[in-house]
Each structure stands twice: as C-alpha cells, then as structure tokens.
Short mmCIF file of C-alpha atoms and ligand atoms in Angstrom, two decimals:
data_model
loop_
_atom_site.label_atom_id
_atom_site.label_comp_id
_atom_site.label_asym_id
_atom_site.label_seq_id
_atom_site.Cartn_x
_atom_site.Cartn_y
_atom_site.Cartn_z
CA UNK A 1 69.21 91.37 121.69
CA UNK A 2 67.82 87.95 120.75
CA UNK A 3 64.78 89.74 119.31
CA UNK A 4 67.02 91.12 116.54
CA UNK A 5 67.58 87.65 115.15
CA UNK A 6 65.77 87.16 111.89
CA UNK A 7 65.32 84.45 109.33
CA UNK A 8 66.35 84.89 105.73
CA UNK A 9 63.27 86.21 103.96
CA UNK A 10 62.13 88.13 107.01
CA UNK A 11 58.81 89.98 106.76
CA UNK A 12 58.53 93.76 106.40
CA UNK A 13 59.24 95.63 109.61
CA UNK A 14 56.14 97.28 111.07
CA UNK A 15 56.66 100.61 112.74
CA UNK A 16 54.94 100.06 116.12
CA UNK A 17 54.20 103.77 116.60
CA UNK A 18 52.60 104.62 113.29
CA UNK A 19 51.37 101.06 112.74
CA UNK A 20 52.52 101.43 109.16
CA UNK A 21 54.58 98.97 107.25
CA UNK A 22 58.00 100.34 106.25
CA UNK A 23 59.88 98.86 103.27
CA UNK A 24 61.46 95.49 103.94
CA UNK A 25 65.22 95.73 104.21
CA UNK A 26 66.99 93.10 102.13
CA UNK A 27 70.53 93.95 103.16
CA UNK A 28 72.77 96.05 105.34
CA UNK A 29 75.68 97.59 103.46
CA UNK A 30 78.62 98.72 105.57
CA UNK A 31 80.51 101.54 103.89
CA UNK A 32 83.48 103.66 104.87
CA UNK A 33 87.20 104.11 104.44
CA UNK A 34 89.93 101.47 104.69
CA UNK A 35 90.34 100.35 108.31
CA UNK A 36 86.77 101.28 109.29
CA UNK A 37 86.06 97.71 110.46
CA UNK A 38 83.46 96.93 107.76
CA UNK A 39 84.46 93.27 107.50
CA UNK A 40 84.88 92.54 111.22
CA UNK A 41 81.66 94.37 112.18
CA UNK A 42 79.89 92.69 109.25
CA UNK A 43 80.82 89.22 110.48
CA UNK A 44 79.52 89.89 113.99
CA UNK A 45 76.36 91.51 112.65
CA UNK A 46 75.77 88.55 110.38
CA UNK A 47 75.84 86.25 113.43
CA UNK A 48 73.42 88.49 115.32
CA UNK A 49 70.88 88.76 112.50
CA UNK A 50 71.28 85.28 111.08
CA UNK A 51 71.88 86.82 107.65
CA UNK A 52 74.82 85.58 105.54
CA UNK A 53 77.85 87.87 105.37
CA UNK A 54 79.59 88.89 102.19
CA UNK A 55 82.65 91.04 101.50
CA UNK A 56 82.33 92.59 98.02
CA UNK A 57 86.13 92.42 97.59
CA UNK A 58 85.96 88.61 97.95
CA UNK A 59 83.38 88.45 95.15
CA UNK A 60 85.62 90.58 92.92
CA UNK A 61 88.59 88.28 93.60
CA UNK A 62 86.48 85.19 92.84
CA UNK A 63 85.07 86.69 89.61
CA UNK A 64 88.42 87.99 88.38
CA UNK A 65 90.45 84.99 89.56
CA UNK A 66 93.25 87.16 91.00
CA UNK A 67 93.89 89.18 94.16
CA UNK A 68 92.91 92.87 94.45
CA UNK A 69 96.55 94.00 94.58
CA UNK A 70 97.23 92.14 91.34
CA UNK A 71 94.23 93.75 89.59
CA UNK A 72 95.52 97.20 90.60
CA UNK A 73 99.10 96.37 89.63
CA UNK A 74 98.46 94.69 86.28
CA UNK A 75 95.27 96.43 85.07
CA UNK A 76 95.03 99.68 87.03
CA UNK A 77 92.39 101.27 89.24
CA UNK A 78 89.89 101.93 86.41
CA UNK A 79 89.72 98.22 85.66
CA UNK A 80 89.34 97.44 89.35
CA UNK A 81 86.38 99.89 89.54
CA UNK A 82 84.76 98.24 86.51
CA UNK A 83 85.11 94.82 88.16
CA UNK A 84 83.80 96.25 91.44
CA UNK A 85 80.65 97.70 89.80
CA UNK A 86 79.99 94.44 87.94
CA UNK A 87 80.32 92.45 91.18
CA UNK A 88 78.01 94.89 92.97
CA UNK A 89 75.33 94.60 90.29
CA UNK A 90 75.50 90.83 90.51
CA UNK A 91 75.19 90.91 94.30
CA UNK A 92 72.25 93.33 94.27
CA UNK A 93 70.47 91.00 91.87
CA UNK A 94 70.76 88.20 94.41
CA UNK A 95 69.19 90.06 97.34
CA UNK A 96 65.72 88.92 96.26
CA UNK A 97 66.78 85.39 97.11
CA UNK A 98 68.28 85.99 100.53
CA UNK A 99 69.04 89.03 102.67
CA UNK A 100 72.66 89.77 103.47
CA UNK A 101 75.16 91.78 105.46
CA UNK A 102 77.64 93.26 103.01
CA UNK A 103 81.02 94.96 103.54
CA UNK A 104 81.94 97.22 100.63
CA UNK A 105 85.52 98.08 99.74
CA UNK A 106 86.51 101.63 100.70
CA UNK A 107 86.01 103.09 97.22
CA UNK A 108 82.83 101.31 96.15
CA UNK A 109 80.23 103.68 97.63
CA UNK A 110 82.22 106.69 96.38
CA UNK A 111 81.42 105.82 92.74
CA UNK A 112 78.18 107.70 91.98
CA UNK A 113 76.91 104.86 89.79
CA UNK A 114 77.30 102.39 92.65
CA UNK A 115 75.73 104.53 95.36
CA UNK A 116 72.76 105.22 93.04
CA UNK A 117 72.23 101.47 92.56
CA UNK A 118 72.43 100.90 96.31
CA UNK A 119 70.05 103.77 96.99
CA UNK A 120 67.44 102.16 94.68
CA UNK A 121 67.73 98.75 96.34
CA UNK A 122 66.07 97.90 99.66
CA UNK A 123 69.31 98.42 101.50
CA UNK A 124 70.18 100.00 104.84
CA UNK A 125 73.56 101.69 104.25
CA UNK A 126 75.71 102.45 107.28
CA UNK A 127 78.88 104.55 107.25
CA UNK A 128 81.42 103.32 109.79
CA UNK A 129 83.63 106.30 110.57
CA UNK A 130 86.73 107.14 112.61
CA UNK A 131 89.43 109.83 112.41
CA UNK A 132 91.84 109.27 109.49
CA UNK A 133 94.80 108.82 111.87
CA UNK A 134 92.99 106.02 113.69
CA UNK A 135 92.01 104.36 110.39
CA UNK A 136 95.64 104.53 109.26
CA UNK A 137 96.84 102.91 112.51
CA UNK A 138 94.27 100.10 112.17
CA UNK A 139 95.44 99.37 108.61
CA UNK A 140 99.04 99.32 109.82
CA UNK A 141 98.14 96.77 112.49
CA UNK A 142 96.26 94.59 109.98
CA UNK A 143 99.19 94.53 107.56
CA UNK A 144 96.92 93.66 104.63
CA UNK A 145 98.13 94.86 101.27
CA UNK A 146 96.03 97.88 100.28
CA UNK A 147 97.07 99.47 96.98
CA UNK A 148 95.51 102.84 97.87
CA UNK A 149 97.22 103.19 101.25
CA UNK A 150 100.60 104.74 100.68
CA UNK A 151 101.52 107.11 103.51
CA UNK A 152 99.71 108.97 106.30
CA UNK A 153 99.35 112.24 104.34
CA UNK A 154 98.02 110.63 101.14
CA UNK A 155 95.71 108.43 103.24
CA UNK A 156 94.23 111.43 105.12
CA UNK A 157 93.73 113.41 101.90
CA UNK A 158 91.93 110.52 100.21
CA UNK A 159 89.73 110.07 103.30
CA UNK A 160 88.84 113.78 103.24
CA UNK A 161 88.02 113.67 99.52
CA UNK A 162 85.68 110.74 100.05
CA UNK A 163 83.99 111.66 103.28
CA UNK A 164 81.11 113.59 101.67
CA UNK A 165 80.25 110.50 99.63
CA UNK A 166 80.21 108.24 102.70
CA UNK A 167 77.91 110.74 104.39
CA UNK A 168 75.24 109.85 101.80
CA UNK A 169 74.73 106.55 103.66
CA UNK A 170 71.50 106.38 105.68
CA UNK A 171 73.39 106.36 108.97
CA UNK A 172 76.86 107.27 110.29
CA UNK A 173 78.35 105.47 113.27
CA UNK A 174 81.49 106.71 115.01
CA UNK A 175 83.64 103.66 115.75
CA UNK A 176 86.54 105.31 117.55
CA UNK A 177 86.95 103.90 121.07
CA UNK A 178 84.33 101.16 120.49
CA UNK A 179 84.91 97.46 120.01
CA UNK A 180 83.47 95.43 117.14
CA UNK A 181 80.59 94.03 119.25
CA UNK A 182 79.49 97.51 120.32
CA UNK A 183 79.47 98.79 116.75
CA UNK A 184 77.61 95.72 115.50
CA UNK A 185 75.01 96.23 118.25
CA UNK A 186 74.53 99.86 117.19
CA UNK A 187 74.01 98.84 113.57
CA UNK A 188 71.53 96.13 114.60
CA UNK A 189 69.55 98.60 116.73
CA UNK A 190 69.45 101.10 113.89
CA UNK A 191 67.49 98.57 111.85
CA UNK A 192 64.52 98.76 114.20
CA UNK A 193 64.85 102.49 114.88
CA UNK A 194 64.92 103.61 111.28
C1 LIG B 201 89.85 100.28 98.35
C2 LIG B 201 89.66 99.62 99.53
C3 LIG B 201 89.86 98.17 99.67
C4 LIG B 201 89.75 97.47 98.31
C5 LIG B 201 90.61 98.13 97.31
C6 LIG B 201 90.24 99.60 97.10
C7 LIG B 201 89.60 101.75 98.30
O1 LIG B 201 88.90 97.61 100.56
O2 LIG B 201 88.43 97.48 97.84
O3 LIG B 201 91.94 98.03 97.75
O4 LIG B 201 89.44 102.29 97.19
O5 LIG B 201 89.53 102.36 99.39
P1 LIG B 201 88.92 97.88 102.17
O6 LIG B 201 88.16 99.15 102.40
O7 LIG B 201 88.21 96.70 102.73
O8 LIG B 201 90.34 97.97 102.59
#
C-alpha cells in the first residue's frame, strides 16, 4: 500500500469516480473503549501514512504535569474531562499546520462537546470496536493503570453506556481476531474509500 503514503500537507483527495474534490482530511481520530488498540493501531497507521502520531492522553499529562491516574485520584473525573477538552481544542487548532493520526482516550469522544468539535474539523473519525470481554482481557494483559476499569461487570456496563456515542464516528471497524497491522490497513483503506 505504498500509494497510501502521504506528505504532511497533502492535497485534497479527488474522488476518481465523480471527479469531484472531497474535503481534505487533516487527521484521523481513533476512538473507542479502553483496550480497543487506539494507540498501537495509531502508531502503525502513522508509519504507513507518514503523518505524526499523537495520543491525546500524553498531551493531557504534559499540560497538567502529572499522570492520568493522579489527576483522577487528586482532582476527580470532572477535572480530568476539563483538561481533556482543553487538550483536544489545542490539538485541533494545530491541525492546520500538519496532519496527524490521533488516539483519543476512551471517554473523550463520549463528551458531546468534544465530538461536536471533532465533527466540525476536517477529521476522519474511526471507532475501533471489540466485544467488552475481549477489551477487558486486553487491558488486563497491558497492566496499565486505568482509573475507570474496576471489574468485568462495571467495565461491560460502561462500554454499553458509551457504545452509541462511539457509533457517531464516521466508520466502525471490528478488531476482534485481527492484528494491529490488519486494522491499520483497514483504516488506511477507508481514507480513499470514503
Ligand atoms: C478513559 C480512558 C483512558 C484515559 C482515562 C479515561 C476513559 O484512555 O483517557 O483513563 O474514560 O475511558 P484509554 O482509552 O487509552 O485507556
């Protein structure tokens, strides 16, 4: 898929069938629940497209000067969401300068204010999905501290509450049974097929 490679500042994609220019995409945002593989797929996709990769959680940590778990513990979820929205606004403002592959934290796209901002930007949003049990197993394997992952029941209920919001993304990709390269290839192909 060498033809998918693209320079930062790539030109608008031309639909070869209609011959019409479709809006230039400035970023791919990977959304979905904890354990969906947003960061690992994002890194591979970034290599394929030649677009820099960014994890929104890393920007929050850098801006706040403390880890996510500490923000939740010391300031609570509402403060984390405020910091998350501020980081997202900052990032969206930078897309004019260079396109990007972005992994959002599991709750970011669920906030109506955030998804509305993303919808307005020239962004291709992709929901990486898998059954809640599989997502829970992946998080267990990763052993990263995730304040909103408590036990299997709570995890599944939160996933179910959020799923309708994730479905607002432009595309849903089932990741169960696929490796990271396969999922990244599907996302890359969806850019030309949109
Ligand atoms: C969260 C998911 C985490 C992180 C924070 C909140 C959520 O990101 O943003 O712990 O609300 O689901 P990952 O989806 O990368 O684990």
